[in-house]
mmCIF file with all atom_site columns, C-alpha atoms in Angstrom:
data_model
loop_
_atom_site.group_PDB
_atom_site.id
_atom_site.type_symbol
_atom_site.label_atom_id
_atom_site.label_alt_id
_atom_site.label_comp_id
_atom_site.label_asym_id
_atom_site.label_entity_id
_atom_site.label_seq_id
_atom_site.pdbx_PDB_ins_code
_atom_site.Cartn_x
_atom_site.Cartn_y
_atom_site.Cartn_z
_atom_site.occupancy
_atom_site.B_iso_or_equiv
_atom_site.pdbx_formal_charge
_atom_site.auth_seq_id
_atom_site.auth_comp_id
_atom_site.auth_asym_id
_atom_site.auth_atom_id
_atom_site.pdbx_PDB_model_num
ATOM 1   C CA . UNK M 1 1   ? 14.827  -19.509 19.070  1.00 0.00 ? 1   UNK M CA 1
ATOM 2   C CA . UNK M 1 2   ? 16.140  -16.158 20.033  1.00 0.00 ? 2   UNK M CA 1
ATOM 3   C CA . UNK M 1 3   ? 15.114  -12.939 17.843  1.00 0.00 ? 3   UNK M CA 1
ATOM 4   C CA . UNK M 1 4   ? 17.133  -10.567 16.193  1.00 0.00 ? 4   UNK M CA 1
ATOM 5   C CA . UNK M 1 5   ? 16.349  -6.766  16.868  1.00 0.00 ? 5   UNK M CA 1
ATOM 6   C CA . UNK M 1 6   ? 17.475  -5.017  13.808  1.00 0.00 ? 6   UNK M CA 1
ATOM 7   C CA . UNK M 1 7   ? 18.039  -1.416  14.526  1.00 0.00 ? 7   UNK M CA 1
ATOM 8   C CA . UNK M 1 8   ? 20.741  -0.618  12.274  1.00 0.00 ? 8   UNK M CA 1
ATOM 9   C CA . UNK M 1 9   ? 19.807  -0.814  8.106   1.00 0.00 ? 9   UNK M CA 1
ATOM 10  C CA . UNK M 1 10  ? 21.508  -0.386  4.696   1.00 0.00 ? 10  UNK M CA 1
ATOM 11  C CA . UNK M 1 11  ? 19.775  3.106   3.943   1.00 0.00 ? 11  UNK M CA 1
ATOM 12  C CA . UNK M 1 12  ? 18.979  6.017   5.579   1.00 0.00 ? 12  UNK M CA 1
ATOM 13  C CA . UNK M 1 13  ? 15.208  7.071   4.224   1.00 0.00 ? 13  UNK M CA 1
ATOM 14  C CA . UNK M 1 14  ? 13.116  10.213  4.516   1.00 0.00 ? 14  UNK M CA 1
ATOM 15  C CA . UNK M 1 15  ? 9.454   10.261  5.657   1.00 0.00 ? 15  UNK M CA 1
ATOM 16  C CA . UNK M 1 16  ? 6.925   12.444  2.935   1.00 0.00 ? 16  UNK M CA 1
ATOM 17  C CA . UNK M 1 17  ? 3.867   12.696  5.325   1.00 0.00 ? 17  UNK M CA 1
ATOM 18  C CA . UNK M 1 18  ? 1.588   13.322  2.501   1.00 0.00 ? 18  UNK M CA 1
ATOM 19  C CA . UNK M 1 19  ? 1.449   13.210  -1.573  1.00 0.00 ? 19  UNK M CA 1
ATOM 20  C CA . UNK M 1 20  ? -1.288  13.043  -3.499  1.00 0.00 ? 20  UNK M CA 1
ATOM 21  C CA . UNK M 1 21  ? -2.083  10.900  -5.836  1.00 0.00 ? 21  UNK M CA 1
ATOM 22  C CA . UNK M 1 22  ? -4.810  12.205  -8.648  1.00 0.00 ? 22  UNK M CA 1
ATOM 23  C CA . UNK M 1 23  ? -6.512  9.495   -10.669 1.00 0.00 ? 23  UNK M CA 1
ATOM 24  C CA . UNK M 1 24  ? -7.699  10.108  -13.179 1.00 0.00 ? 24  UNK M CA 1
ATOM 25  C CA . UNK M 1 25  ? -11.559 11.273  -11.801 1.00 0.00 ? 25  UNK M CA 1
ATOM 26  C CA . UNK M 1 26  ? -10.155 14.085  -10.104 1.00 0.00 ? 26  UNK M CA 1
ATOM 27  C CA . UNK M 1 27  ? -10.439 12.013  -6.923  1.00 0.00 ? 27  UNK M CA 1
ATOM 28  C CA . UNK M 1 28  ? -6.977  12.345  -5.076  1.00 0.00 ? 28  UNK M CA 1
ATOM 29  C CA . UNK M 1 29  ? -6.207  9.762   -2.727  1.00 0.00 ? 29  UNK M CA 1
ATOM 30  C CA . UNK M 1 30  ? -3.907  10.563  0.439   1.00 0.00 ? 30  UNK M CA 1
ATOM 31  C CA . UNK M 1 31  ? -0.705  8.800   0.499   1.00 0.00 ? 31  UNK M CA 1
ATOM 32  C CA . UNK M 1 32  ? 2.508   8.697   3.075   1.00 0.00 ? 32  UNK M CA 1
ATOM 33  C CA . UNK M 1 33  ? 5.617   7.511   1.521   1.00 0.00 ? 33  UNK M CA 1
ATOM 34  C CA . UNK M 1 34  ? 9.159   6.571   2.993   1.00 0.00 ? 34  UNK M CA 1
ATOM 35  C CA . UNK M 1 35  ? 11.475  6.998   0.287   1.00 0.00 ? 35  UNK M CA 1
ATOM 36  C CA . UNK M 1 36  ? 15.553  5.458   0.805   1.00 0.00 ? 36  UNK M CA 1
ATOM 37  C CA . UNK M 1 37  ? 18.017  7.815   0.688   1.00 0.00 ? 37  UNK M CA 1
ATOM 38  C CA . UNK M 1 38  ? 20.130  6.337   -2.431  1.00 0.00 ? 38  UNK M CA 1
ATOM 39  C CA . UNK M 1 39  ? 22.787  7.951   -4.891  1.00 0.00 ? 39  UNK M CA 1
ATOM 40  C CA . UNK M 1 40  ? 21.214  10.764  -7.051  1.00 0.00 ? 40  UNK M CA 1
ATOM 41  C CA . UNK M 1 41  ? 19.468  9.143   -10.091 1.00 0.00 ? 41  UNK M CA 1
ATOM 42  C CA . UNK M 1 42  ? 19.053  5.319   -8.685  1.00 0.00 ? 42  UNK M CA 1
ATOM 43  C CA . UNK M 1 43  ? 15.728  3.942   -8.389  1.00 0.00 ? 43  UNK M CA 1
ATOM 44  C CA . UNK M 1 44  ? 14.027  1.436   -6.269  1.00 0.00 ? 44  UNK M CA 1
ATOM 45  C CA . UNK M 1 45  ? 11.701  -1.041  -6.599  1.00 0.00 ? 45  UNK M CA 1
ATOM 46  C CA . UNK M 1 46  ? 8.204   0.388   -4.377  1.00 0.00 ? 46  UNK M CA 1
ATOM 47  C CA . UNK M 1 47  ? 6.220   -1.545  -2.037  1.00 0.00 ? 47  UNK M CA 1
ATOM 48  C CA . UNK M 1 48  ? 2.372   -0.263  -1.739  1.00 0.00 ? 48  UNK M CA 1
ATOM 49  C CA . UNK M 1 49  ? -0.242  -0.704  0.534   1.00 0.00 ? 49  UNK M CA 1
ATOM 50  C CA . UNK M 1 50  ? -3.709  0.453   0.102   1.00 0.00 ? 50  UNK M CA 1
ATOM 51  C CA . UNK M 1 51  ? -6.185  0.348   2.819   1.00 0.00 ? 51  UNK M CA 1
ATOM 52  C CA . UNK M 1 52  ? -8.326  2.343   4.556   1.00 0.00 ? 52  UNK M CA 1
ATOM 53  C CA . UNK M 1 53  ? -7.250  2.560   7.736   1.00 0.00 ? 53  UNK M CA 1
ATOM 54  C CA . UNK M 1 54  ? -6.567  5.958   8.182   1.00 0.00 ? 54  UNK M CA 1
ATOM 55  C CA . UNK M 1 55  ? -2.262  6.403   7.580   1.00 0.00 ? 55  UNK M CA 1
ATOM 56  C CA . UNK M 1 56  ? -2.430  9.555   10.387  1.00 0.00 ? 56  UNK M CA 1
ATOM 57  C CA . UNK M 1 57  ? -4.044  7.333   13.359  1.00 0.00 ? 57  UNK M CA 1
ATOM 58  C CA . UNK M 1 58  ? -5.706  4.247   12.306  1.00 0.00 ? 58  UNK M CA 1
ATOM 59  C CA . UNK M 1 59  ? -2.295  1.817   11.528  1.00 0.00 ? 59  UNK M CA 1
ATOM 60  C CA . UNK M 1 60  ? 0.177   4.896   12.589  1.00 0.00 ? 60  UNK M CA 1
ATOM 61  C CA . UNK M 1 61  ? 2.027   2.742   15.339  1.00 0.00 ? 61  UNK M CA 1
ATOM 62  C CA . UNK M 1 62  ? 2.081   0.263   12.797  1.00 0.00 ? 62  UNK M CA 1
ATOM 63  C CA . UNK M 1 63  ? 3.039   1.787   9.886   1.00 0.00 ? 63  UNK M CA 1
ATOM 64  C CA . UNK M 1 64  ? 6.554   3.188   10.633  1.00 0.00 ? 64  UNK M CA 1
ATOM 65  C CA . UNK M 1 65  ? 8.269   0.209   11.950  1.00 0.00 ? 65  UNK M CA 1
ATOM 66  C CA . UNK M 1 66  ? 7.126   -1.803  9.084   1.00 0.00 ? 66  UNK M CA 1
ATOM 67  C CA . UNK M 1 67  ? 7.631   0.290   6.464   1.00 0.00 ? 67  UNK M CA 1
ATOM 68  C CA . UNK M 1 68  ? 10.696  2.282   7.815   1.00 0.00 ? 68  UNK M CA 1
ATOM 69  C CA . UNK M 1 69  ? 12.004  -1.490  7.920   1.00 0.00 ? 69  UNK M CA 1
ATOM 70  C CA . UNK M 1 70  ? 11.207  -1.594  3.641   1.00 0.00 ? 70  UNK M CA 1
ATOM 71  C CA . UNK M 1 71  ? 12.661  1.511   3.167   1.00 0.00 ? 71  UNK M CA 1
ATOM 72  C CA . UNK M 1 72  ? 15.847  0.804   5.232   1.00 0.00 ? 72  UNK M CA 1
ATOM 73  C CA . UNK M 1 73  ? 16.252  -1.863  3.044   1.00 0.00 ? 73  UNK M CA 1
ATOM 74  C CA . UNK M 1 74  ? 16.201  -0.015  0.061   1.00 0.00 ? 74  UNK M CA 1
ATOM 75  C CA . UNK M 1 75  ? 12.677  -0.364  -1.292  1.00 0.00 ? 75  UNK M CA 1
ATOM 76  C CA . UNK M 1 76  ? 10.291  2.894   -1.240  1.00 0.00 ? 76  UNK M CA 1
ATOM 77  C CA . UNK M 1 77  ? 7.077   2.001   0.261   1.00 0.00 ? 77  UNK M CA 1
ATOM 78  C CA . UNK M 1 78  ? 3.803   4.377   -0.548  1.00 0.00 ? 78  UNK M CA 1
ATOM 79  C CA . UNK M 1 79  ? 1.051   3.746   2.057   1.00 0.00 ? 79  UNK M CA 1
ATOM 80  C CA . UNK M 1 80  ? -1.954  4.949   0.746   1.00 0.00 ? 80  UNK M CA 1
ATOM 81  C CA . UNK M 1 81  ? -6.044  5.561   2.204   1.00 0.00 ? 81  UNK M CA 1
ATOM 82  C CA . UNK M 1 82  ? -8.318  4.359   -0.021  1.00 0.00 ? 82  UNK M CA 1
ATOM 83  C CA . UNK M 1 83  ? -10.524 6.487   -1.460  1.00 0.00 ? 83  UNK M CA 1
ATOM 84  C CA . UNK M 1 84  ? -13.677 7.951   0.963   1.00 0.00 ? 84  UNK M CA 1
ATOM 85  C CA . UNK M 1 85  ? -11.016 6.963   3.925   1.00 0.00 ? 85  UNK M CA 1
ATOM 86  C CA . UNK M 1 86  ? -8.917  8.674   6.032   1.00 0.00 ? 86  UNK M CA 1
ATOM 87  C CA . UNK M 1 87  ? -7.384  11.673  4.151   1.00 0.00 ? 87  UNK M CA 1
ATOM 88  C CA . UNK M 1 88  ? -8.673  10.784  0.811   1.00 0.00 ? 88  UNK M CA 1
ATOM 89  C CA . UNK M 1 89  ? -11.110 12.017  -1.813  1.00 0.00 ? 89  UNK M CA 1
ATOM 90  C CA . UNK M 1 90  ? -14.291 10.460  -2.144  1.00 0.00 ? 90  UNK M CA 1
ATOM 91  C CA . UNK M 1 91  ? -17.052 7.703   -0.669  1.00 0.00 ? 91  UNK M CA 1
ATOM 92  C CA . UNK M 1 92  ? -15.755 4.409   0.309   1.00 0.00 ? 92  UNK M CA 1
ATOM 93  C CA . UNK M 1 93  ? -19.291 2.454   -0.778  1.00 0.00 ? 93  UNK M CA 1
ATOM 94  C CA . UNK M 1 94  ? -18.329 -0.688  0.446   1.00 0.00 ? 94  UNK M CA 1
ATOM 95  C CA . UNK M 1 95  ? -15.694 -3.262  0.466   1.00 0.00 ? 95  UNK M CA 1
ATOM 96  C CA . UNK M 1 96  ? -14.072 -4.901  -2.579  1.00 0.00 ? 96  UNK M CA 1
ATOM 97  C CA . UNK M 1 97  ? -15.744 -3.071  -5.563  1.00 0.00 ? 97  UNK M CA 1
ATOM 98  C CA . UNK M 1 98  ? -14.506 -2.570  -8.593  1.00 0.00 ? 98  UNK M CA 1
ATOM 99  C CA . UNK M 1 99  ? -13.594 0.960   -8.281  1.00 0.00 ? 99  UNK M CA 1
ATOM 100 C CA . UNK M 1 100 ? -11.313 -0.088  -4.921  1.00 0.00 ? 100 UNK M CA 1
ATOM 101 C CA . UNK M 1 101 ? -9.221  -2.065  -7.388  1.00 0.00 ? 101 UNK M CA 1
ATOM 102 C CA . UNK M 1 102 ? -9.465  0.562   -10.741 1.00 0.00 ? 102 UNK M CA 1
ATOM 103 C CA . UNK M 1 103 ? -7.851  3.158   -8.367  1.00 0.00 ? 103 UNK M CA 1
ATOM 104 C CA . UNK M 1 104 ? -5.278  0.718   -7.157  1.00 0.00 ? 104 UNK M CA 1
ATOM 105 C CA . UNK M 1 105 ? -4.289  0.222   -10.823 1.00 0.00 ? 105 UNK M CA 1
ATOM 106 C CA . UNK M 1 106 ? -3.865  3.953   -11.329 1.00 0.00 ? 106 UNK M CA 1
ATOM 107 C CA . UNK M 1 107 ? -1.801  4.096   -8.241  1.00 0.00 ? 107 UNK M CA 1
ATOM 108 C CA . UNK M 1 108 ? 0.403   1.356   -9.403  1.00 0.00 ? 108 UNK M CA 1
ATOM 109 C CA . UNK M 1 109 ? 0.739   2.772   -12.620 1.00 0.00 ? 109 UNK M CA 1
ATOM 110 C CA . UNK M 1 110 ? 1.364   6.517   -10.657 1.00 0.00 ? 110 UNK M CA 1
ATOM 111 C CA . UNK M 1 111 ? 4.223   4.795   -8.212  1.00 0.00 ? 111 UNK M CA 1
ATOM 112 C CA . UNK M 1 112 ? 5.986   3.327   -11.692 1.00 0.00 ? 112 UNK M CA 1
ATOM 113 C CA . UNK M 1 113 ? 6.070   6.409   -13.240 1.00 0.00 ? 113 UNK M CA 1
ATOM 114 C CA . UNK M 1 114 ? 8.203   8.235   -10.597 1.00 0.00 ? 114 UNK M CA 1
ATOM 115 C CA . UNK M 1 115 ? 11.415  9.343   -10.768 1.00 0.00 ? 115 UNK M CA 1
ATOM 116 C CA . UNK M 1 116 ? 12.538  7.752   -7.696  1.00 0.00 ? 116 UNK M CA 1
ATOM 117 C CA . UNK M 1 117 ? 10.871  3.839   -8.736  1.00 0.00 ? 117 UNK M CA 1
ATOM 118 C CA . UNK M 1 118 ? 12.542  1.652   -10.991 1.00 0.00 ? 118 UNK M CA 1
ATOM 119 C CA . UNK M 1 119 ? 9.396   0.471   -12.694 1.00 0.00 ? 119 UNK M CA 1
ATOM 120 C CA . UNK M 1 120 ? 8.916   -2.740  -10.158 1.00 0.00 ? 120 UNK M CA 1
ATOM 121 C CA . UNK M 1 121 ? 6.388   -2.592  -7.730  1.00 0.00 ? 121 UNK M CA 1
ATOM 122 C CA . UNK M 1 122 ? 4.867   -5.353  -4.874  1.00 0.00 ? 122 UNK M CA 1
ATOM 123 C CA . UNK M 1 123 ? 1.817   -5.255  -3.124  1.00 0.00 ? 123 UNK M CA 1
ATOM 124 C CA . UNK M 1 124 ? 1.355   -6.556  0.512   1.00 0.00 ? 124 UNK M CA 1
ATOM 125 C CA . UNK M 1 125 ? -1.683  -6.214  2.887   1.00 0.00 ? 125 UNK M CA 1
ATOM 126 C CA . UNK M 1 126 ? -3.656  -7.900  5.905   1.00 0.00 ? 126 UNK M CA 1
ATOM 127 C CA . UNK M 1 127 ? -7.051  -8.379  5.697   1.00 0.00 ? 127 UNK M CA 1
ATOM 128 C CA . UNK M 1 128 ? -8.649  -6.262  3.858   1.00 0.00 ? 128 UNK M CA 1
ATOM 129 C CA . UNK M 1 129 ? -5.171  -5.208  2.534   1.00 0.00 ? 129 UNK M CA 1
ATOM 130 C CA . UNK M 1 130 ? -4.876  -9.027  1.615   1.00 0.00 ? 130 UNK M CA 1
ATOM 131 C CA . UNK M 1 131 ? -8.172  -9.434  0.056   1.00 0.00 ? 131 UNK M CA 1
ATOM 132 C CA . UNK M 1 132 ? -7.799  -5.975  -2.108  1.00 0.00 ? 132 UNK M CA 1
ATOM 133 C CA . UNK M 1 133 ? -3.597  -7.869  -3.030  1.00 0.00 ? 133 UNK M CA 1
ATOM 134 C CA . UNK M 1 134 ? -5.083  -10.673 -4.645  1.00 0.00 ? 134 UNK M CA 1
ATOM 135 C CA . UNK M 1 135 ? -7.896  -8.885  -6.352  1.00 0.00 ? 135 UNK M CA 1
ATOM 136 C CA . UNK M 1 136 ? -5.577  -6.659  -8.077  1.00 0.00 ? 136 UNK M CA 1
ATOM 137 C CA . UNK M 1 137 ? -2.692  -9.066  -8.422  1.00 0.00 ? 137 UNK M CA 1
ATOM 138 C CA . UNK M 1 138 ? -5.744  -11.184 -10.605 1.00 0.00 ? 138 UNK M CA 1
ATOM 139 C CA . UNK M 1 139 ? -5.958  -7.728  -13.094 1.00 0.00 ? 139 UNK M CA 1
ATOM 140 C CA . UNK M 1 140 ? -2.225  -7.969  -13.559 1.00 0.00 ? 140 UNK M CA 1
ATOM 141 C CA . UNK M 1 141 ? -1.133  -4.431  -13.817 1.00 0.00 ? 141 UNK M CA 1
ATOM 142 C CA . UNK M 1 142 ? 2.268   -4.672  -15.456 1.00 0.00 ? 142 UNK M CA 1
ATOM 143 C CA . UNK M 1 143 ? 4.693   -3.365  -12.907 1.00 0.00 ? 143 UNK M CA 1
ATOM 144 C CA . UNK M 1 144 ? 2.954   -5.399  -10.218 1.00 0.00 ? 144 UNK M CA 1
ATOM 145 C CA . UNK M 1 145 ? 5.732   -8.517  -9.438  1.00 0.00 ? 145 UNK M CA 1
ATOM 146 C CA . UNK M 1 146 ? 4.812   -9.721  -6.408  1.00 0.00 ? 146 UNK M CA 1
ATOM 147 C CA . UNK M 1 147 ? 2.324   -9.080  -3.309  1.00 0.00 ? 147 UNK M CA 1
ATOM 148 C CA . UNK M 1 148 ? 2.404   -10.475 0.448   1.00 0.00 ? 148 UNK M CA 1
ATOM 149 C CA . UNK M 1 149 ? -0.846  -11.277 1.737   1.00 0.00 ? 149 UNK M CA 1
ATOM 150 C CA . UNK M 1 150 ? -1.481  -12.183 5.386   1.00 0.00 ? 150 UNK M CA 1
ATOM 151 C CA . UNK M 1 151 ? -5.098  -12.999 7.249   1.00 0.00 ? 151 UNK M CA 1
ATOM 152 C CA . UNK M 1 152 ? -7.031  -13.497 3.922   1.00 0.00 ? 152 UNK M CA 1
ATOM 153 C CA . UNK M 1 153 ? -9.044  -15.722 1.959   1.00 0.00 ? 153 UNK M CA 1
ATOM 154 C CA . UNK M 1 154 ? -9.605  -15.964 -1.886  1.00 0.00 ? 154 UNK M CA 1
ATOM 155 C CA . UNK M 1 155 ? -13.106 -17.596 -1.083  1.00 0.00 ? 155 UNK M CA 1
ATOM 156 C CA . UNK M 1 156 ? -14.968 -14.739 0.627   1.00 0.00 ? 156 UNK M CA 1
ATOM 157 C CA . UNK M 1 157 ? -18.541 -16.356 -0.064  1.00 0.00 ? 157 UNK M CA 1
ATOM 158 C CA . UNK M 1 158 ? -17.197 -19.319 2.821   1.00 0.00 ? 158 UNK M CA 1
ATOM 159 C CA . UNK M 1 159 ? -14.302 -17.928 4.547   1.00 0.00 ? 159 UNK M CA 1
ATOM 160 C CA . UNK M 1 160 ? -14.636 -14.626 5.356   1.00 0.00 ? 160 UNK M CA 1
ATOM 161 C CA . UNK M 1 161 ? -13.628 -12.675 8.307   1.00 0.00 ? 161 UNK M CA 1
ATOM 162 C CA . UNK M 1 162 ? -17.080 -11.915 9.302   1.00 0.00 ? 162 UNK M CA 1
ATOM 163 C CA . UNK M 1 163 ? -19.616 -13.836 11.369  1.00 0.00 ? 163 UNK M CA 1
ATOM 164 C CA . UNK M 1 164 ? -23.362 -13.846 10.365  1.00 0.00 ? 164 UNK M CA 1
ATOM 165 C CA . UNK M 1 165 ? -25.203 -14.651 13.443  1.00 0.00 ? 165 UNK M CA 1
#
């Protein structure tokens, strides 16, 4: 099977290095978004992904092949440190709380309420980007439509990541 390099795409995007995004604690969570260029007034549907692995090291190298590939196809994608990680506001108390998936909602809600999104927005992660998909897919924000999850489980009590020795 041979691969296909794409290096050419549909849309030319631009790169915002950081926005903030204020919930509505005050906390403001860090957030790099690659926006497609499109004709003045269209929106795009937004892909997010909400980790906390640092956007300006941690998944860097990562981060703009992937998402310059979403954006080159036309979708805006915000990339966003949790909060108490990387540039954000706030202490990350552990993994998977409540408050993880309370501020995703009010991120969701933030992405669907700007002028560049059309109001439709997915979800994707890997791990713990994965786990934190399906927790907040389950609380069914309304402009969440889809989310791609990748090295996960829904049955973290048995099939976690980790190994207890």
């Amino acid at each position: 099977m041979s691969k296909k390099i794409v290096t050419q795409f549909e849309c030319t995007y631009e790169t915002i290095e950081n926005t903030w995004i204020e919930l509505a604690d005050g906390t403001r969570l860090s957030s790099r978004i690659w926006l497609p260029n499109v004709k003045l007034g269209e929106k795009v549907p937004a892909i997010l992904e909400y980790i906390p692995y640092r956007k300006t090291d941690g998944t860097r190298a990562r981060d703009e092949p992937m998402h310059g590939y979403f954006a080159g196809h036309g979708y805006a994608v915000v990339r966003v440190d949790m909060r108490g990680s990387g540039e954000s506001d706030g202490l990350l108390k552990d993994e998977y709380l409540k408050q993880e998936q309370d501020d995703a909602l009010e991120v969701i809600e933030w992405i669907a309420n700007q002028s560049w999104c059309d109001g439709n927005i997915g979800m994707m992660g890997k791990s713990w980007g994965g786990f934190n998909s399906l927790q907040v897919a389950a609380r069914r924000p309304k402009a969440l439509k889809a989310i791609i999850t990748v090295g996960f489980t829904d049955d973290r009590y048995n099939n976690d990541i980790y190994v207890v020795a």
